[in-house]
Short mmCIF file of C-alpha atoms in Angstrom, two decimals:
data_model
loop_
_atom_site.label_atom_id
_atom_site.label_comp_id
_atom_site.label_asym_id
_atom_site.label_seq_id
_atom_site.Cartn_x
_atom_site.Cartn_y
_atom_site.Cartn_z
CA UNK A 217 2.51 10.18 27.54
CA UNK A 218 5.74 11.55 26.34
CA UNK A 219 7.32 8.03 25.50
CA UNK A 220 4.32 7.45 23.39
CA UNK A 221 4.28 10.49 21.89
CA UNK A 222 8.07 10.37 21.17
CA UNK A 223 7.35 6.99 19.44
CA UNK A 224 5.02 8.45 17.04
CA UNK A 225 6.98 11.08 16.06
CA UNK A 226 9.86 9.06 15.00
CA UNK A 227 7.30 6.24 13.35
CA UNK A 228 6.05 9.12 11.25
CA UNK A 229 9.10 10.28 10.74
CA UNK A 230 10.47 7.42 9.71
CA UNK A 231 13.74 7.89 12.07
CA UNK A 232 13.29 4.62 14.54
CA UNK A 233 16.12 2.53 14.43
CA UNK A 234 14.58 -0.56 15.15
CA UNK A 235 17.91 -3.09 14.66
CA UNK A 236 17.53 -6.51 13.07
CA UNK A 237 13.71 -6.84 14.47
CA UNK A 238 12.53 -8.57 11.22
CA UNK A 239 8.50 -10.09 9.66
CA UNK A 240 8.53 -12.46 7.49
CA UNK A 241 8.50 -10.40 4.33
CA UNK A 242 10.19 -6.98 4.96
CA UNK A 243 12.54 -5.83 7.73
CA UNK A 244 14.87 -3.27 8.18
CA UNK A 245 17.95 -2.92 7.07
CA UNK A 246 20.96 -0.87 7.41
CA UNK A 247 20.56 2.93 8.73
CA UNK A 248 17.46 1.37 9.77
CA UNK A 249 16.14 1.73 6.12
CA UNK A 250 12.48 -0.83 5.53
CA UNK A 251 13.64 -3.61 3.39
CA UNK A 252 11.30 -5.49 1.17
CA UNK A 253 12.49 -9.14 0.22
CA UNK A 254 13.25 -8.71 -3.22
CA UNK A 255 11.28 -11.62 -4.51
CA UNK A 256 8.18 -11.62 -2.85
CA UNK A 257 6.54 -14.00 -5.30
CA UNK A 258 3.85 -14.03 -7.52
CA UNK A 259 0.92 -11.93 -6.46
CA UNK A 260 -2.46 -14.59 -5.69
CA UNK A 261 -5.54 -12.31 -6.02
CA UNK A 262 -9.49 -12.66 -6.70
CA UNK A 263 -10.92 -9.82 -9.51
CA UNK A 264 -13.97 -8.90 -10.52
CA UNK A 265 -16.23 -6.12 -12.37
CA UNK A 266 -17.83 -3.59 -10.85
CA UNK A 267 -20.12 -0.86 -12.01
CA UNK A 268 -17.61 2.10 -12.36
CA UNK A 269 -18.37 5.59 -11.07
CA UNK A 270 -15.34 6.40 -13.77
CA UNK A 271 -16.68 7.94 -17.25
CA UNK A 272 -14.23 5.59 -20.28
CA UNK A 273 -12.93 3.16 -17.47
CA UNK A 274 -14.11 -0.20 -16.41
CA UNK A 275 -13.66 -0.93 -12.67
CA UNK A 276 -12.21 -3.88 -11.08
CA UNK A 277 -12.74 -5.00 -7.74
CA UNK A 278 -9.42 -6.52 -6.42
CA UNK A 279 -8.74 -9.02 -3.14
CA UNK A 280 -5.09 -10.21 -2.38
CA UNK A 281 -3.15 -11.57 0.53
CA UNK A 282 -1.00 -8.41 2.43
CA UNK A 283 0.63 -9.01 5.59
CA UNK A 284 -1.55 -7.87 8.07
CA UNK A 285 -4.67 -9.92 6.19
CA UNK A 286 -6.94 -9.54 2.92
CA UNK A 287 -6.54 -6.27 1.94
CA UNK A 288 -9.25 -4.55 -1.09
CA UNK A 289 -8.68 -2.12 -3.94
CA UNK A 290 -10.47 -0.91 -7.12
CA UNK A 291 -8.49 -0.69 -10.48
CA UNK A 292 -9.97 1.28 -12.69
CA UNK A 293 -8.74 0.70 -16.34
CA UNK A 294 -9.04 3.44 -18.67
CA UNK A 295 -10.26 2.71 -22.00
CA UNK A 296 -8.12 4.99 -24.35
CA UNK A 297 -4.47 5.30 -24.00
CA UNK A 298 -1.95 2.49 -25.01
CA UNK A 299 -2.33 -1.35 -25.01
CA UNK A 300 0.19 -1.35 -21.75
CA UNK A 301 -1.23 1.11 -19.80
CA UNK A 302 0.95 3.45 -17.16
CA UNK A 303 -0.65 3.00 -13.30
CA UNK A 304 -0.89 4.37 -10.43
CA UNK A 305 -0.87 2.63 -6.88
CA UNK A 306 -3.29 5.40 -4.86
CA UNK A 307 -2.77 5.42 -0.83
CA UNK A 308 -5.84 7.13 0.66
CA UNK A 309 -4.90 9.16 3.89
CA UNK A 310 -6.71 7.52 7.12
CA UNK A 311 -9.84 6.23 7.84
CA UNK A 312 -10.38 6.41 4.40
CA UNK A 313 -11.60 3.89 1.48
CA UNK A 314 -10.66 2.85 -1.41
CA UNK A 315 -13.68 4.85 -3.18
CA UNK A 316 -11.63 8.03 -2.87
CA UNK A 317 -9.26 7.25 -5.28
CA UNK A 318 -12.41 7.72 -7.93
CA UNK A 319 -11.59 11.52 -8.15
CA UNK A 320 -7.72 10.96 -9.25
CA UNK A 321 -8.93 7.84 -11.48
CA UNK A 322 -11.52 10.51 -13.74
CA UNK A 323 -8.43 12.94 -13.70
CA UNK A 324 -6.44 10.17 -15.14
CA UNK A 325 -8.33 7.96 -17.49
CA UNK A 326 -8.42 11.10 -19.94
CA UNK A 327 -4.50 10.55 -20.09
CA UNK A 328 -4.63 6.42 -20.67
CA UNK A 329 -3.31 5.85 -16.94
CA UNK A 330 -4.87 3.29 -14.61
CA UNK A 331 -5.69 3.78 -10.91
CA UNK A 332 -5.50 0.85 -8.27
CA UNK A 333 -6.81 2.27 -5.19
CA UNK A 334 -6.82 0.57 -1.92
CA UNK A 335 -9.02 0.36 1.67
CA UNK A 336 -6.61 1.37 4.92
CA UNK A 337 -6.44 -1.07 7.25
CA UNK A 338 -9.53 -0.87 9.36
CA UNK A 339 -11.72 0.84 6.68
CA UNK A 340 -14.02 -1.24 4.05
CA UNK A 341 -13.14 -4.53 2.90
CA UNK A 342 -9.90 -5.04 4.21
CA UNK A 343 -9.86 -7.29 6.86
CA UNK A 344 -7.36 -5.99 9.71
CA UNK A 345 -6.88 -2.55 11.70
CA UNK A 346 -3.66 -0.83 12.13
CA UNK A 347 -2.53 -1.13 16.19
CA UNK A 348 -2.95 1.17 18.42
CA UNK A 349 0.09 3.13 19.19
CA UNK A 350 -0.33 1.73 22.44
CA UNK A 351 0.21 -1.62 21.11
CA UNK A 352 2.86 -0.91 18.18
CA UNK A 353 4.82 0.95 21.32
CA UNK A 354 4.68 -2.16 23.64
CA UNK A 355 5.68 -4.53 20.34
CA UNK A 356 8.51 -1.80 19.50
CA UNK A 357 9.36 -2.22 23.29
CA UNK A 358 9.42 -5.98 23.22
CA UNK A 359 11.81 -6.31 19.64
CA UNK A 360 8.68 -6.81 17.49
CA UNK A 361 7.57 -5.17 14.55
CA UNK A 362 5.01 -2.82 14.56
CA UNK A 363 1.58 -3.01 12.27
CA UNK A 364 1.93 0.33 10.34
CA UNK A 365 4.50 -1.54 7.98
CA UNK A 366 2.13 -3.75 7.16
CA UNK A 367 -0.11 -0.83 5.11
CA UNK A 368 3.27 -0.60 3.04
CA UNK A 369 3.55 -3.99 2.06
CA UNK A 370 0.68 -3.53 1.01
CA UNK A 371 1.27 -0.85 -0.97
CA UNK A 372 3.99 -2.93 -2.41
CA UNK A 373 1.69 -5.87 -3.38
CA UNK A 374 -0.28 -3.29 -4.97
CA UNK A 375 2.71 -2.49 -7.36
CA UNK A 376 3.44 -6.24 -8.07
CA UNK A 377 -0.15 -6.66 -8.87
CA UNK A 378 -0.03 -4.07 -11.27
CA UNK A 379 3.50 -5.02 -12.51
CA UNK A 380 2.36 -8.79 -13.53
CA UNK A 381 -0.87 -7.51 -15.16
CA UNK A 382 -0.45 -8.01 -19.33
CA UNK A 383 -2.50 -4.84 -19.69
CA UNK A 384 0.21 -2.29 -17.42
CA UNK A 385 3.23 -1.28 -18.43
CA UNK A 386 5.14 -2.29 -15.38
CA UNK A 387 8.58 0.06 -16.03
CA UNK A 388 5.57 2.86 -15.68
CA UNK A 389 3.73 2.26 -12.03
CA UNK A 390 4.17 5.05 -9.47
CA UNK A 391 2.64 5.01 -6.02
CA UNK A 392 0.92 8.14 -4.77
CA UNK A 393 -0.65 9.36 -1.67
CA UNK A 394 -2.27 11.58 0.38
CA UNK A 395 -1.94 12.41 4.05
CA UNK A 396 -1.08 9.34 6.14
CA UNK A 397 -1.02 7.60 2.39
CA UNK A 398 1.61 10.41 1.71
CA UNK A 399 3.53 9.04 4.98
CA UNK A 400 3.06 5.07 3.08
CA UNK A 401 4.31 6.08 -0.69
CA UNK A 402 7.39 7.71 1.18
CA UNK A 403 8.33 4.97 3.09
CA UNK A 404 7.54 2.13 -0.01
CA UNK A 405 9.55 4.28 -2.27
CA UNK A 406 13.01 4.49 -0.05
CA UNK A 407 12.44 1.01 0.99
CA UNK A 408 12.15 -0.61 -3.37
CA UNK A 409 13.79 0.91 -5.11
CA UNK A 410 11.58 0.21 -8.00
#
């Protein structure tokens, strides 16, 4: 339908002004820019090893707390390059896992930089599913937010996981992304402005 249609356009575009509708820890602000709470606390998370598919990188299977539910990611930790490493918060396009990140991660490693990967919403080990645009329409229409912010907290926890690690240099973590992951790294990086 053309309402629904309309909605997605400005979703993806990032246009909707969606007032002082607010979750509990981002909302949007003015000119309807996303707002993360500044403090968003200290990240909780569950690590451990995996076999890596990464030639001079040990992997690390990672489990934390994101808004929509447990989200999953694989760091993979180069093992030349400085003590504090530089990282990089990977955003796989949709519908797909946290495995493809393993191509950037080889590309990488060579240079000493670290790759922390994450599952979509819906796809591997995370534990929720985006809405469907049905459903993020009818919350948009009833003042709520929608579930598609919730893949950029995410993103965001991602960063702060990397930032409190001793072993990242946390004044050197980008997020990238491709496709719809391309749509979350632009929408994290006007919304933090770290």
């Amino acid at each position: 339908s053309l309402p629904l249609t309309l909605f997605a356009l400005l979703l993806t575009a990032g246009c909707m002004n969606l007032g002082s509708i607010a979750a509990p820890a981002y909302s949007l602000g003015e000119n309807s820019r996303l707002h993360f709470d500044a403090d968003r606390g200290k990240l909780e998370f569950n690590e451990s090893g995996v076999d890596s598919t990464v030639p001079d990188a040990a992997a690390k299977k990672i489990f934390f707390k994101g808004q929509g539910g447990r989200v999953s990611g694989i760091l993979w930790l180069p093992e030349k390059g400085p003590r504090k490493k530089p990282a990089v918060v990977y955003l796989p396009g949709a519908l797909v896992g946290k495995e493809a990140g393993a191509g950037y991660a080889k590309l990488l490693a060579a240079g000493g930089i670290a790759v922390f990967s994450l599952d979509q919403p819906g796809v591997g080990e995370t534990d929720y599913k985006f809405n469907a645009f049905e459903d993020d329409f009818r919350a948009f229409e009833n003042g709520e937010m929608t579930s598609q912010y919730d893949y950029f907290f995410d993103a965001m926890r991602a960063f702060d996981y990397l930032a409190q690690r001793g072993d990242v240099d946390s004044a050197r973590i980008m997020v990238a992304g491709e496709s719809m992951g391309g749509r979350g790294r632009d929408d994290v990086a006007q919304a933090d402005d770290e």
